[in-house]
Short mmCIF file of C-alpha atoms in Angstrom, two decimals:
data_model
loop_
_atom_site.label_atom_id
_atom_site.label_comp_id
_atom_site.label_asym_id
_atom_site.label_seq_id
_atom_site.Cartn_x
_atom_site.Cartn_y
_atom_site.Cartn_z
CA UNK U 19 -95.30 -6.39 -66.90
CA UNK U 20 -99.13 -5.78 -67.59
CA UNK U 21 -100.16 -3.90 -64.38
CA UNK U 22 -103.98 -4.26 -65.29
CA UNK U 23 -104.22 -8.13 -65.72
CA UNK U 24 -101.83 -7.82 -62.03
CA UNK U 25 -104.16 -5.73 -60.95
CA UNK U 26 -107.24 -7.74 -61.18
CA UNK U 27 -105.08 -10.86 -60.33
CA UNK U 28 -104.91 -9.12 -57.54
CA UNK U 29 -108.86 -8.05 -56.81
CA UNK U 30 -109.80 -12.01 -57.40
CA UNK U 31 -107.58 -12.82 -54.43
CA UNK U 32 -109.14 -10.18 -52.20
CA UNK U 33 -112.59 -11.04 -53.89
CA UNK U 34 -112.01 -14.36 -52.33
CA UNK U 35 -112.78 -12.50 -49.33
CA UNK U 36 -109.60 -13.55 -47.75
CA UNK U 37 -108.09 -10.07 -47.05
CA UNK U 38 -103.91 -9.01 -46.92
CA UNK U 39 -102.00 -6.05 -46.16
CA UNK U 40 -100.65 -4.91 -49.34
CA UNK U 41 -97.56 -3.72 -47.12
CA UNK U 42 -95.74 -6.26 -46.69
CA UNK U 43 -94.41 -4.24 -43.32
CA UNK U 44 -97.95 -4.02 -41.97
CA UNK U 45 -99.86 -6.03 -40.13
CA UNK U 46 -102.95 -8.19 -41.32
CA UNK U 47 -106.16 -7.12 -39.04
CA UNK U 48 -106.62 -9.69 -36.40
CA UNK U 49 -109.06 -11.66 -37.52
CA UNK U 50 -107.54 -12.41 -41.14
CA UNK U 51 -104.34 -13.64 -38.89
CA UNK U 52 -106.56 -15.85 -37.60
CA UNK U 53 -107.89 -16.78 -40.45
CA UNK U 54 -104.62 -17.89 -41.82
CA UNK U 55 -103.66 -19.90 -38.73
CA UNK U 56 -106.83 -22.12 -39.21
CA UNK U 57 -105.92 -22.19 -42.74
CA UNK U 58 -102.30 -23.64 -42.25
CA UNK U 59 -104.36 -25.93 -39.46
CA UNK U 60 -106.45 -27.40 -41.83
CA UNK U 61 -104.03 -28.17 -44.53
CA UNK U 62 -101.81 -29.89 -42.01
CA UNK U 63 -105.29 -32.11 -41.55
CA UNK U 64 -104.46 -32.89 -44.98
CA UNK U 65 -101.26 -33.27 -45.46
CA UNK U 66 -100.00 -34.80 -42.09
CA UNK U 67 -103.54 -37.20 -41.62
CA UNK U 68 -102.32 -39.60 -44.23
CA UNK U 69 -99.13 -39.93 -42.14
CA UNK U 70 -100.38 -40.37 -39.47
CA UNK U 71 -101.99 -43.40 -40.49
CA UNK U 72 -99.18 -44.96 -42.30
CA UNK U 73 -97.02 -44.38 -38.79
CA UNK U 74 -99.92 -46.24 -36.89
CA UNK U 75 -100.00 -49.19 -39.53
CA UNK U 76 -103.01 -48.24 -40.40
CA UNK U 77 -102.49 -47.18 -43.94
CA UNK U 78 -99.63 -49.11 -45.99
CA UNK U 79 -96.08 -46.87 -46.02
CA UNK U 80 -95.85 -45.25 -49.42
CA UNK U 81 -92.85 -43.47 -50.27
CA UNK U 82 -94.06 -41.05 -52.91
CA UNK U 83 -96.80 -39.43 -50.42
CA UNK U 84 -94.68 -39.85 -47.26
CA UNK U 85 -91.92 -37.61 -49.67
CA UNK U 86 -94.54 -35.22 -50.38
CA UNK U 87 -96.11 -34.48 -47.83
CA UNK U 88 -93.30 -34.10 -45.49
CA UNK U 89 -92.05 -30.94 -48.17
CA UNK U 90 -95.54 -29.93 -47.80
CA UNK U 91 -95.69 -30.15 -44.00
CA UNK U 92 -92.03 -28.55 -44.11
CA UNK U 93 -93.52 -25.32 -45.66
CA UNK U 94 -96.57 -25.40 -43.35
CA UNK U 95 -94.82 -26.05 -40.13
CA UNK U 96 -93.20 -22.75 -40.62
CA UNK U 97 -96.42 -20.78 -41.31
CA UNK U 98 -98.31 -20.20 -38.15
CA UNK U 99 -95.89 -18.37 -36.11
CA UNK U 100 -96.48 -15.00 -37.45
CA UNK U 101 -99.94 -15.04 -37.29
CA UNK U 102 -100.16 -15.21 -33.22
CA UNK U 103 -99.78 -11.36 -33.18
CA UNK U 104 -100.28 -9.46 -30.33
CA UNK U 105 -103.57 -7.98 -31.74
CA UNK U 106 -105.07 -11.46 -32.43
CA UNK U 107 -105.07 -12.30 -28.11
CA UNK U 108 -109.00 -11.09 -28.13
CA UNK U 109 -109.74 -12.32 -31.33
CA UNK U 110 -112.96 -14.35 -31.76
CA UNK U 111 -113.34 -17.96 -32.91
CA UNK U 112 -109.74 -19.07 -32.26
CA UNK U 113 -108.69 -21.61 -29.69
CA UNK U 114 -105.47 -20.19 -28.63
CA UNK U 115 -105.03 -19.38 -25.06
CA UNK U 116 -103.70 -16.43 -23.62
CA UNK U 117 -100.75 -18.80 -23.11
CA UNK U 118 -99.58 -18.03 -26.23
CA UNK U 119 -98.83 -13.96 -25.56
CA UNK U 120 -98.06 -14.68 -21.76
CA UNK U 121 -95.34 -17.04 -22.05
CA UNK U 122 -93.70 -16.61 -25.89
CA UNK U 123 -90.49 -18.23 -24.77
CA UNK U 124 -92.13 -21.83 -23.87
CA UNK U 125 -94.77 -21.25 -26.73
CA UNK U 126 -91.27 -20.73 -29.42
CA UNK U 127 -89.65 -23.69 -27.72
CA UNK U 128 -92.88 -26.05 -28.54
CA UNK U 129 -92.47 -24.69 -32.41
CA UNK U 130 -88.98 -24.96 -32.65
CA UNK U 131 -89.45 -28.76 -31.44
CA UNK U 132 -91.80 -29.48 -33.87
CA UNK U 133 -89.73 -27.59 -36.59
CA UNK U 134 -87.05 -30.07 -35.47
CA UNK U 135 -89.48 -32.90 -35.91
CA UNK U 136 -90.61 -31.82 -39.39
CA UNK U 137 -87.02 -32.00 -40.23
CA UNK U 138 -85.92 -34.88 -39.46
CA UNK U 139 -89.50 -36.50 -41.42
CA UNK U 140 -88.30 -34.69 -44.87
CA UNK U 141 -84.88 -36.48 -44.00
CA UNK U 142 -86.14 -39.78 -43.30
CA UNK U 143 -85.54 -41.85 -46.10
CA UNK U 144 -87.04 -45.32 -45.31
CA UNK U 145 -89.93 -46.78 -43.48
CA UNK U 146 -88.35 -47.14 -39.84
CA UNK U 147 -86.75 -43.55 -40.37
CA UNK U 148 -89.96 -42.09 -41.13
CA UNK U 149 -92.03 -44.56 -38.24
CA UNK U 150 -89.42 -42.69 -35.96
CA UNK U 151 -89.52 -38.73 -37.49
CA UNK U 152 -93.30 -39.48 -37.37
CA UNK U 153 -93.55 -40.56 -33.76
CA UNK U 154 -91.48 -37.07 -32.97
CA UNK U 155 -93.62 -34.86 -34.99
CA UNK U 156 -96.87 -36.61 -32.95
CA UNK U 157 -94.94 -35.75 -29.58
CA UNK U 158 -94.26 -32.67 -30.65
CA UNK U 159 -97.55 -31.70 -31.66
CA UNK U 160 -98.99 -31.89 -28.04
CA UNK U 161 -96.33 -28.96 -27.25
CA UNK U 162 -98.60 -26.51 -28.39
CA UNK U 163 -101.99 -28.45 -28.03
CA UNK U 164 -101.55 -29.43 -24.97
CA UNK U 165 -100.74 -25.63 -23.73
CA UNK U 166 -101.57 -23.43 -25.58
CA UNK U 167 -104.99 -24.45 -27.17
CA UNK U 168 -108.27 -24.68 -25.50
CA UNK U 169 -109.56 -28.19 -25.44
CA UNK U 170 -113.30 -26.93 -26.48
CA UNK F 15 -92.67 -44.93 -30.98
CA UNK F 16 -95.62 -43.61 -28.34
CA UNK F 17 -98.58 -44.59 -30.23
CA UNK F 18 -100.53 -43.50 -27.75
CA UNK F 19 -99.17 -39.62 -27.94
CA UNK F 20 -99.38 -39.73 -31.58
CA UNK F 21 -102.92 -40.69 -31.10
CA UNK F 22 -103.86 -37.79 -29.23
CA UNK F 23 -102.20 -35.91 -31.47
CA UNK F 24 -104.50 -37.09 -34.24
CA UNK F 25 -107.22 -36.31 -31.85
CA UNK F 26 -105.97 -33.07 -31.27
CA UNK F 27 -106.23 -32.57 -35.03
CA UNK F 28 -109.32 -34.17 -35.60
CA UNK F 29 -110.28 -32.05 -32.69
CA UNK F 30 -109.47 -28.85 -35.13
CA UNK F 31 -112.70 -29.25 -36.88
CA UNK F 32 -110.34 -30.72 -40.00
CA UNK F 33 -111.41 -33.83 -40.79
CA UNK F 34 -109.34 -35.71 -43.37
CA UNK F 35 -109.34 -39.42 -44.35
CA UNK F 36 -106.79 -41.60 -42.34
CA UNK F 37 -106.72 -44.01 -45.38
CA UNK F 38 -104.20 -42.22 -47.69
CA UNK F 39 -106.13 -43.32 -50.89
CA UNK F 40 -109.98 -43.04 -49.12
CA UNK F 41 -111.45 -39.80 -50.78
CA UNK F 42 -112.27 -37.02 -47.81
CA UNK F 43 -115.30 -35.96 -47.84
CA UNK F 44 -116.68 -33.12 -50.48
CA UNK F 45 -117.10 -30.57 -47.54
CA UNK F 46 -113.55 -31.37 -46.04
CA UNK F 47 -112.25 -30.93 -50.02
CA UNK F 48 -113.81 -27.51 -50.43
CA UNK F 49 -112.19 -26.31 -47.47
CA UNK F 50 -109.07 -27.26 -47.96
CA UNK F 51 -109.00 -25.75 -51.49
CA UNK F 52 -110.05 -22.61 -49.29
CA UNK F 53 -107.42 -23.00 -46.90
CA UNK F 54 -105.00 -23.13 -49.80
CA UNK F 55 -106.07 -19.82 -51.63
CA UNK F 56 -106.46 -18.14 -47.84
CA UNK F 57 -102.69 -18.80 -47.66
CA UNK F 58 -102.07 -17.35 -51.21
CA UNK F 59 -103.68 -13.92 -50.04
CA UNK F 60 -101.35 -14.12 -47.19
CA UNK F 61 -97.85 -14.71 -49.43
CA UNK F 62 -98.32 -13.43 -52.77
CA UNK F 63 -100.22 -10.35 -51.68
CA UNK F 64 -97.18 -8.93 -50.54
CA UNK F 65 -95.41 -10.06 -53.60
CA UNK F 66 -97.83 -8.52 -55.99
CA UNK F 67 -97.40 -5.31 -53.76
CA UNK F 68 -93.86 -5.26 -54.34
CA UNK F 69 -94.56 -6.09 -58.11
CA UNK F 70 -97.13 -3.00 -58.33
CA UNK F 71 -93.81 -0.60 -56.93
CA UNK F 72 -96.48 -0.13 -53.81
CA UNK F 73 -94.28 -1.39 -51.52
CA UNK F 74 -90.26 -1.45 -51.39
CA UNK F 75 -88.65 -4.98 -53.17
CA UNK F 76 -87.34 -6.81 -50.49
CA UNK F 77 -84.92 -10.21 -51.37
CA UNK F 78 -85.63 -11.79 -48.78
CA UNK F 79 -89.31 -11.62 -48.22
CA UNK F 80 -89.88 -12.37 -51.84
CA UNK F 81 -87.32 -15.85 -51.39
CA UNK F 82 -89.32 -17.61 -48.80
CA UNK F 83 -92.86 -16.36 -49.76
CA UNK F 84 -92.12 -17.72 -53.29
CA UNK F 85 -90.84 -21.02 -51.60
CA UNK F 86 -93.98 -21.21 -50.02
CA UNK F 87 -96.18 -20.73 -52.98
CA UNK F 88 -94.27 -22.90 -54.76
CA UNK F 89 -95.33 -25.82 -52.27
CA UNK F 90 -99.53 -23.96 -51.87
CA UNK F 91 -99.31 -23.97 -56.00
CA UNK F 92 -99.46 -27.41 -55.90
CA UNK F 93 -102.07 -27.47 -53.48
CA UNK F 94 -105.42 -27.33 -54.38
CA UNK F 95 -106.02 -29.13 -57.70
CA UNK F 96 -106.71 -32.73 -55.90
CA UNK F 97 -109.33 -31.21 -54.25
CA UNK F 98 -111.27 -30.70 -57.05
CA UNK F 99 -112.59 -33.97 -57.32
CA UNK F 100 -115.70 -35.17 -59.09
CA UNK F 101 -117.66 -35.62 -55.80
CA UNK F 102 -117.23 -32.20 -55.19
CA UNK F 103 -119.48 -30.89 -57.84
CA UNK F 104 -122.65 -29.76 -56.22
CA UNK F 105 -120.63 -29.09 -52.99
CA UNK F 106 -122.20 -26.07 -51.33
CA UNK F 107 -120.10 -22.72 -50.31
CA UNK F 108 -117.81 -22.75 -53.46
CA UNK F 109 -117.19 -20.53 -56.48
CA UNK F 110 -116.11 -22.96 -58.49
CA UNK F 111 -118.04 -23.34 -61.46
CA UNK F 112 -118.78 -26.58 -63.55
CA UNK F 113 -116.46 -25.90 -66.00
CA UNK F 114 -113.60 -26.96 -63.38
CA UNK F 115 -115.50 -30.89 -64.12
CA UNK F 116 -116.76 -30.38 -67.71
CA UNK F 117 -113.38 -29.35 -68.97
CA UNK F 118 -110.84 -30.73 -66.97
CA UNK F 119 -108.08 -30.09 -70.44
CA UNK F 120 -108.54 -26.48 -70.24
CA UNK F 121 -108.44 -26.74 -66.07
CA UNK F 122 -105.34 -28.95 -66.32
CA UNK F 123 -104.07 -26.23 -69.00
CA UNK F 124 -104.63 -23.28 -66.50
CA UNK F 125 -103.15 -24.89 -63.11
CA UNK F 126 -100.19 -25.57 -65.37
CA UNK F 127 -99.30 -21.88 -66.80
CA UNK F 128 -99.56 -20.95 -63.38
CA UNK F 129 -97.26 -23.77 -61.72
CA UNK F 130 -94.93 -22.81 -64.61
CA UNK F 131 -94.92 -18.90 -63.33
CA UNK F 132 -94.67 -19.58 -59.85
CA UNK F 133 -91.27 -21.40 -61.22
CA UNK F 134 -90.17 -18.64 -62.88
CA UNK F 135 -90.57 -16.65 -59.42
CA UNK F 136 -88.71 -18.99 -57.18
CA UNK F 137 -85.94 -18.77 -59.84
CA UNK F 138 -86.11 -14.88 -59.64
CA UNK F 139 -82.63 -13.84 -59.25
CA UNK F 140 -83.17 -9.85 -59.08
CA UNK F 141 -85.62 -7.14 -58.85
CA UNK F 142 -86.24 -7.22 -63.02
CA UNK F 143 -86.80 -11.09 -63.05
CA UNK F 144 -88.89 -11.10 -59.90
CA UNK F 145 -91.37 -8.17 -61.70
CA UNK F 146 -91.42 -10.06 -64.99
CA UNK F 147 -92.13 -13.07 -63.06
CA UNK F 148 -94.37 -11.81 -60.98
CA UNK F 149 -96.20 -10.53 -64.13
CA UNK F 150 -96.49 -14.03 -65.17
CA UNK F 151 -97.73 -14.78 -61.99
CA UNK F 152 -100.59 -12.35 -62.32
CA UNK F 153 -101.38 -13.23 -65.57
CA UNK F 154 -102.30 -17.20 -64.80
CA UNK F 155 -104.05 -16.73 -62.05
CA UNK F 156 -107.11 -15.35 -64.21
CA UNK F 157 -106.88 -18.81 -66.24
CA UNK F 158 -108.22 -20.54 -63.55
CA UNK F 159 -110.31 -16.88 -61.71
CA UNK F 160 -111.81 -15.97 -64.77
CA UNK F 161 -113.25 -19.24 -66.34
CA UNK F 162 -113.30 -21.57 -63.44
CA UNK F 163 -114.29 -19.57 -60.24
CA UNK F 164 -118.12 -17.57 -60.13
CA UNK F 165 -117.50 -13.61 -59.67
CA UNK F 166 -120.04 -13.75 -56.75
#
Protein backbone atom coordinates (compact mmCIF):
# COMPACT_ATOMS: atom_id res chain seq x y z
CA UNK A 1 0.00 0.00 0.00
CA UNK A 2 1.28 3.67 -0.65
CA UNK A 3 2.07 4.81 2.95
CA UNK A 4 2.52 8.55 1.76
CA UNK A 5 -0.92 9.11 0.00
CA UNK A 6 -2.18 7.07 3.70
CA UNK A 7 -0.30 9.28 5.30
CA UNK A 8 -1.72 12.51 4.21
CA UNK A 9 -5.19 10.74 4.04
CA UNK A 10 -4.53 10.68 7.28
CA UNK A 11 -3.29 14.56 8.11
CA UNK A 12 -6.66 15.81 6.13
CA UNK A 13 -8.70 13.97 8.75
CA UNK A 14 -6.80 15.47 11.67
CA UNK A 15 -6.61 18.82 9.59
CA UNK A 16 -10.30 18.71 9.94
CA UNK A 17 -9.49 19.58 13.34
CA UNK A 18 -11.40 16.69 14.64
CA UNK A 19 -8.57 14.91 16.59
CA UNK A 20 -8.14 10.69 17.31
CA UNK A 21 -5.87 8.58 19.16
CA UNK A 22 -3.90 6.83 16.66
CA UNK A 23 -3.92 3.86 19.32
CA UNK A 24 -6.67 2.35 18.94
CA UNK A 25 -6.08 1.16 22.87
CA UNK A 26 -5.89 4.77 24.02
CA UNK A 27 -8.16 7.04 24.93
CA UNK A 28 -9.39 10.19 22.89
CA UNK A 29 -8.77 13.48 25.22
CA UNK A 30 -12.00 14.43 26.77
CA UNK A 31 -13.15 16.94 24.91
CA UNK A 32 -12.82 15.16 21.34
CA UNK A 33 -15.12 12.32 23.20
CA UNK A 34 -17.34 14.86 23.51
CA UNK A 35 -17.09 15.99 20.44
CA UNK A 36 -18.06 12.73 18.96
CA UNK A 37 -21.10 12.27 21.21
CA UNK A 38 -22.62 15.57 19.81
CA UNK A 39 -21.60 14.35 16.54
CA UNK A 40 -23.57 10.94 16.69
CA UNK A 41 -26.39 13.47 18.40
CA UNK A 42 -26.71 15.47 15.54
CA UNK A 43 -26.81 12.88 12.89
CA UNK A 44 -29.54 11.09 14.78
CA UNK A 45 -31.33 14.80 14.25
CA UNK A 46 -31.01 13.73 10.81
CA UNK A 47 -31.59 10.55 10.41
CA UNK A 48 -34.32 9.76 13.10
CA UNK A 49 -36.28 13.54 12.51
CA UNK A 50 -37.78 12.32 9.30
CA UNK A 51 -39.19 9.39 11.32
CA UNK A 52 -40.35 10.93 13.60
CA UNK A 53 -42.63 12.72 11.50
CA UNK A 54 -43.82 9.92 9.42
CA UNK A 55 -44.74 8.05 13.03
CA UNK A 56 -46.76 11.29 14.01
CA UNK A 57 -48.60 11.40 10.51
CA UNK A 58 -47.06 14.21 9.85
CA UNK A 59 -44.93 13.25 6.93
CA UNK A 60 -46.39 10.41 4.51
CA UNK A 61 -44.73 6.68 5.45
CA UNK A 62 -42.10 5.96 2.85
CA UNK A 63 -40.52 2.74 2.83
CA UNK A 64 -37.22 3.46 1.13
CA UNK A 65 -36.21 6.25 3.87
CA UNK A 66 -37.94 4.49 6.80
CA UNK A 67 -35.37 1.31 5.48
CA UNK A 68 -32.58 3.61 5.50
CA UNK A 69 -32.56 5.34 8.06
CA UNK A 70 -33.34 2.73 10.54
CA UNK A 71 -29.64 0.94 9.19
CA UNK A 72 -28.39 4.33 9.69
CA UNK A 73 -29.87 4.87 13.17
CA UNK A 74 -28.79 1.07 13.82
CA UNK A 75 -25.07 2.08 13.41
CA UNK A 76 -25.55 5.34 15.37
CA UNK A 77 -27.46 3.97 18.26
CA UNK A 78 -24.42 2.00 19.04
CA UNK A 79 -21.94 4.94 18.90
CA UNK A 80 -22.24 7.05 21.95
CA UNK A 81 -21.52 4.68 24.63
CA UNK A 82 -17.85 4.81 24.52
CA UNK A 83 -17.51 8.25 24.45
CA UNK A 84 -19.03 8.88 28.20
CA UNK A 85 -15.49 8.12 29.59
CA UNK A 86 -14.63 8.71 32.89
CA UNK A 87 -12.36 11.69 31.89
CA UNK A 88 -15.19 13.45 29.96
CA UNK A 89 -17.44 13.94 33.71
CA UNK A 90 -15.81 17.72 33.89
CA UNK A 91 -15.79 18.27 30.43
CA UNK A 92 -17.13 21.61 29.14
CA UNK A 93 -20.06 22.22 26.80
CA UNK A 94 -21.77 18.83 27.22
CA UNK A 95 -25.14 18.28 28.80
CA UNK A 96 -24.57 15.05 30.47
CA UNK A 97 -25.07 14.88 34.11
CA UNK A 98 -22.97 13.42 36.56
CA UNK A 99 -25.72 10.77 36.38
CA UNK A 100 -24.10 9.24 33.79
CA UNK A 101 -20.61 8.16 35.87
CA UNK A 102 -22.67 7.83 39.23
CA UNK A 103 -25.11 5.34 38.28
CA UNK A 104 -23.61 3.30 34.93
CA UNK A 105 -25.90 0.38 35.60
CA UNK A 106 -29.35 2.45 35.10
CA UNK A 107 -27.52 4.73 32.47
CA UNK A 108 -26.56 0.96 30.33
CA UNK A 109 -30.10 -0.20 30.99
CA UNK A 110 -31.62 3.16 29.22
CA UNK A 111 -29.09 2.24 26.10
CA UNK A 112 -29.69 -1.20 25.97
CA UNK A 113 -33.59 -0.25 25.76
CA UNK A 114 -33.14 1.91 23.10
CA UNK A 115 -30.73 -0.58 21.33
CA UNK A 116 -33.74 -2.90 21.67
CA UNK A 117 -35.93 -0.26 20.14
CA UNK A 118 -33.61 0.43 17.19
CA UNK A 119 -33.94 -3.19 16.55
CA UNK A 120 -37.02 -3.93 16.32
CA UNK A 121 -37.42 -0.41 13.73
CA UNK A 122 -34.72 -2.10 11.19
CA UNK A 123 -37.10 -5.23 11.58
CA UNK A 124 -40.27 -3.60 11.02
CA UNK A 125 -41.33 -4.27 7.71
CA UNK A 126 -44.64 -2.37 7.16
CA UNK A 127 -46.27 0.81 8.21
CA UNK A 128 -48.02 -0.37 11.58
CA UNK A 129 -44.70 -2.36 12.41
CA UNK A 130 -42.68 0.62 12.04
CA UNK A 131 -45.71 3.18 13.76
CA UNK A 132 -45.06 0.63 16.70
CA UNK A 133 -40.83 0.19 16.64
CA UNK A 134 -41.10 4.03 16.27
CA UNK A 135 -43.30 4.73 19.26
CA UNK A 136 -40.57 2.41 21.33
CA UNK A 137 -37.56 4.13 20.09
CA UNK A 138 -39.48 7.70 21.21
CA UNK A 139 -40.06 6.04 24.77
CA UNK A 140 -36.91 4.96 24.87
CA UNK A 141 -35.25 8.03 24.08
CA UNK A 142 -36.48 9.81 27.32
CA UNK A 143 -34.34 6.98 29.23
CA UNK A 144 -31.39 8.88 28.88
CA UNK A 145 -32.91 12.46 28.36
CA UNK A 146 -34.91 12.41 30.90
CA UNK A 147 -31.88 11.36 33.43
CA UNK A 148 -29.10 11.79 32.42
CA UNK A 149 -29.10 15.12 30.38
CA UNK A 150 -29.47 18.56 31.69
CA UNK A 151 -32.60 20.18 30.45
CA UNK A 152 -30.62 23.67 29.70
CA UNK B 1 -48.43 4.54 20.40
CA UNK B 2 -47.73 7.58 23.16
CA UNK B 3 -47.64 10.43 20.88
CA UNK B 4 -47.22 12.50 23.47
CA UNK B 5 -43.71 10.76 24.72
CA UNK B 6 -42.55 10.63 21.27
CA UNK B 7 -43.17 14.27 21.18
CA UNK B 8 -40.98 15.10 23.88
CA UNK B 9 -38.67 13.06 22.53
CA UNK B 10 -38.55 15.19 19.40
CA UNK B 11 -38.29 18.04 21.76
CA UNK B 12 -35.62 16.54 23.49
CA UNK B 13 -33.85 16.39 20.14
CA UNK B 14 -34.78 19.56 18.87
CA UNK B 15 -33.66 20.58 22.28
CA UNK B 16 -29.95 19.24 21.15
CA UNK B 17 -29.33 22.30 19.19
CA UNK B 18 -29.94 19.81 15.89
CA UNK B 19 -32.45 21.10 14.02
CA UNK B 20 -33.58 18.99 11.06
CA UNK B 21 -36.70 19.25 8.86
CA UNK B 22 -39.73 17.13 10.13
CA UNK B 23 -40.96 17.00 6.45
CA UNK B 24 -38.82 14.11 5.05
CA UNK B 25 -38.53 15.82 1.56
CA UNK B 26 -38.39 19.78 3.10
CA UNK B 27 -34.63 20.76 2.58
CA UNK B 28 -32.93 21.59 6.29
CA UNK B 29 -31.56 24.49 6.46
CA UNK B 30 -27.85 25.33 4.90
CA UNK B 31 -26.42 25.77 8.50
CA UNK B 32 -28.10 22.48 9.84
CA UNK B 33 -26.51 20.77 6.34
CA UNK B 34 -22.99 21.95 7.05
CA UNK B 35 -23.07 20.51 10.33
CA UNK B 36 -24.18 17.46 9.71
CA UNK B 37 -21.58 16.91 6.94
CA UNK B 38 -19.26 17.86 10.02
CA UNK B 39 -20.77 15.52 12.28
CA UNK B 40 -20.20 12.86 9.66
CA UNK B 41 -16.36 13.42 9.03
CA UNK B 42 -16.03 14.01 13.14
CA UNK B 43 -17.17 10.35 13.29
CA UNK B 44 -14.69 9.26 10.50
CA UNK B 45 -11.69 10.64 12.70
CA UNK B 46 -13.13 8.62 15.43
CA UNK B 47 -13.36 5.00 13.33
CA UNK B 48 -10.98 5.02 10.62
CA UNK B 49 -8.23 6.71 12.60
CA UNK B 50 -7.67 3.67 14.33
CA UNK B 51 -7.91 1.73 11.17
CA UNK B 52 -5.37 3.75 9.33
CA UNK B 53 -3.18 3.23 12.56
CA UNK B 54 -3.37 -0.34 12.23
CA UNK B 55 -2.78 0.07 8.37
CA UNK B 56 0.49 2.30 9.10
CA UNK B 57 1.84 -1.09 11.42
CA UNK B 58 1.56 1.81 14.36
CA UNK B 59 -0.67 -0.03 16.19
CA UNK B 60 -1.26 -4.00 16.52
CA UNK B 61 -4.15 -5.41 13.71
CA UNK B 62 -6.92 -6.28 15.66
CA UNK B 63 -10.10 -8.44 13.80
CA UNK B 64 -12.36 -7.33 15.63
CA UNK B 65 -11.94 -3.65 16.00
CA UNK B 66 -11.34 -3.36 12.33
CA UNK B 67 -15.06 -5.51 11.69
CA UNK B 68 -17.33 -3.12 13.38
CA UNK B 69 -15.40 0.18 12.72
CA UNK B 70 -15.57 -0.76 8.99
CA UNK B 71 -19.37 -1.55 9.49
CA UNK B 72 -19.70 1.73 10.73
CA UNK B 73 -17.97 3.59 8.00
CA UNK B 74 -19.63 1.73 5.69
CA UNK B 75 -23.07 3.30 6.95
CA UNK B 76 -20.95 7.32 7.73
CA UNK B 77 -19.60 6.71 3.88
CA UNK B 78 -22.81 7.20 2.77
CA UNK B 79 -23.37 10.03 4.87
CA UNK B 80 -22.52 13.24 3.89
CA UNK B 81 -23.00 13.70 0.11
CA UNK B 82 -26.88 14.90 0.52
CA UNK B 83 -25.70 17.50 2.44
CA UNK B 84 -24.03 19.11 -0.11
CA UNK B 85 -26.83 20.71 -1.58
CA UNK B 86 -26.97 23.74 -3.82
CA UNK B 87 -28.26 26.03 -1.01
CA UNK B 88 -25.33 25.33 0.78
CA UNK B 89 -22.94 27.18 -1.37
CA UNK B 90 -22.04 30.38 0.35
CA UNK B 91 -22.75 28.61 3.72
CA UNK B 92 -20.31 30.03 6.23
CA UNK B 93 -17.79 27.73 8.47
CA UNK B 94 -17.03 25.17 5.64
CA UNK B 95 -14.01 24.05 3.62
CA UNK B 96 -15.73 23.02 0.96
CA UNK B 97 -14.84 24.69 -2.07
CA UNK B 98 -17.07 25.54 -5.19
CA UNK B 99 -15.88 22.94 -7.12
CA UNK B 100 -18.12 20.45 -4.87
CA UNK B 101 -21.30 22.65 -7.03
CA UNK B 102 -19.45 23.51 -10.29
CA UNK B 103 -18.48 19.94 -10.92
CA UNK B 104 -20.76 17.74 -9.38
CA UNK B 105 -19.33 14.62 -12.26
CA UNK B 106 -15.97 14.75 -10.84
CA UNK B 107 -17.64 15.07 -7.02
CA UNK B 108 -20.00 12.19 -7.85
CA UNK B 109 -16.71 10.41 -9.35
CA UNK B 110 -14.74 10.91 -6.01
CA UNK B 111 -17.57 9.93 -3.31
CA UNK B 112 -17.81 6.85 -5.50
CA UNK B 113 -13.98 5.47 -5.51
CA UNK B 114 -14.24 5.96 -2.00
CA UNK B 115 -17.73 4.11 -1.29
CA UNK B 116 -16.14 1.44 -3.54
CA UNK B 117 -12.92 1.17 -0.98
CA UNK B 118 -14.77 1.33 2.06
CA UNK B 119 -16.42 -2.00 0.33
CA UNK B 120 -13.42 -3.52 -0.21
CA UNK B 121 -12.69 -2.98 3.71
CA UNK B 122 -15.85 -4.38 5.09
CA UNK B 123 -15.09 -7.41 2.84
CA UNK B 124 -11.51 -7.59 4.36
CA UNK B 125 -11.10 -11.11 5.29
CA UNK B 126 -7.37 -10.94 6.80
CA UNK B 127 -4.61 -8.76 7.81
CA UNK B 128 -3.20 -8.53 3.86
CA UNK B 129 -6.73 -7.60 2.44
CA UNK B 130 -7.55 -5.23 5.28
CA UNK B 131 -3.90 -3.22 4.47
CA UNK B 132 -4.55 -3.30 0.73
CA UNK B 133 -7.92 -2.12 1.45
CA UNK B 134 -7.18 0.17 3.71
CA UNK B 135 -4.68 1.55 1.10
CA UNK B 136 -7.56 2.08 -1.10
CA UNK B 137 -9.19 3.69 1.55
CA UNK B 138 -6.46 6.25 1.92
CA UNK B 139 -6.08 6.81 -1.47
CA UNK B 140 -9.93 8.18 -2.18
CA UNK B 141 -10.21 10.13 0.46
CA UNK B 142 -7.81 12.83 -1.25
CA UNK B 143 -10.38 12.74 -4.34
CA UNK B 144 -12.74 14.49 -2.50
CA UNK B 145 -9.69 16.38 0.37
CA UNK B 146 -7.62 17.48 -2.25
CA UNK B 147 -9.96 19.08 -4.95
CA UNK B 148 -13.11 19.63 -3.05
CA UNK B 149 -12.20 20.72 0.59
CA UNK B 150 -9.90 24.34 1.18
CA UNK B 151 -6.44 23.38 3.02
CA UNK B 152 -7.24 26.19 5.56
Amino acid sequence: MNQKILSSCLALVLGAGVGYALDAYAQAKPEVLVKQRQAVMILHGKYWGPLGGMAKGKVPYNAEIVARNARFLDALSQMPWDGFHPSTKDAQNTKALPAVYDDPAKFKEAQDRYRAAIGKLVAAGDEGAFKAAAGEVGKSCGGCHNDFRAKK
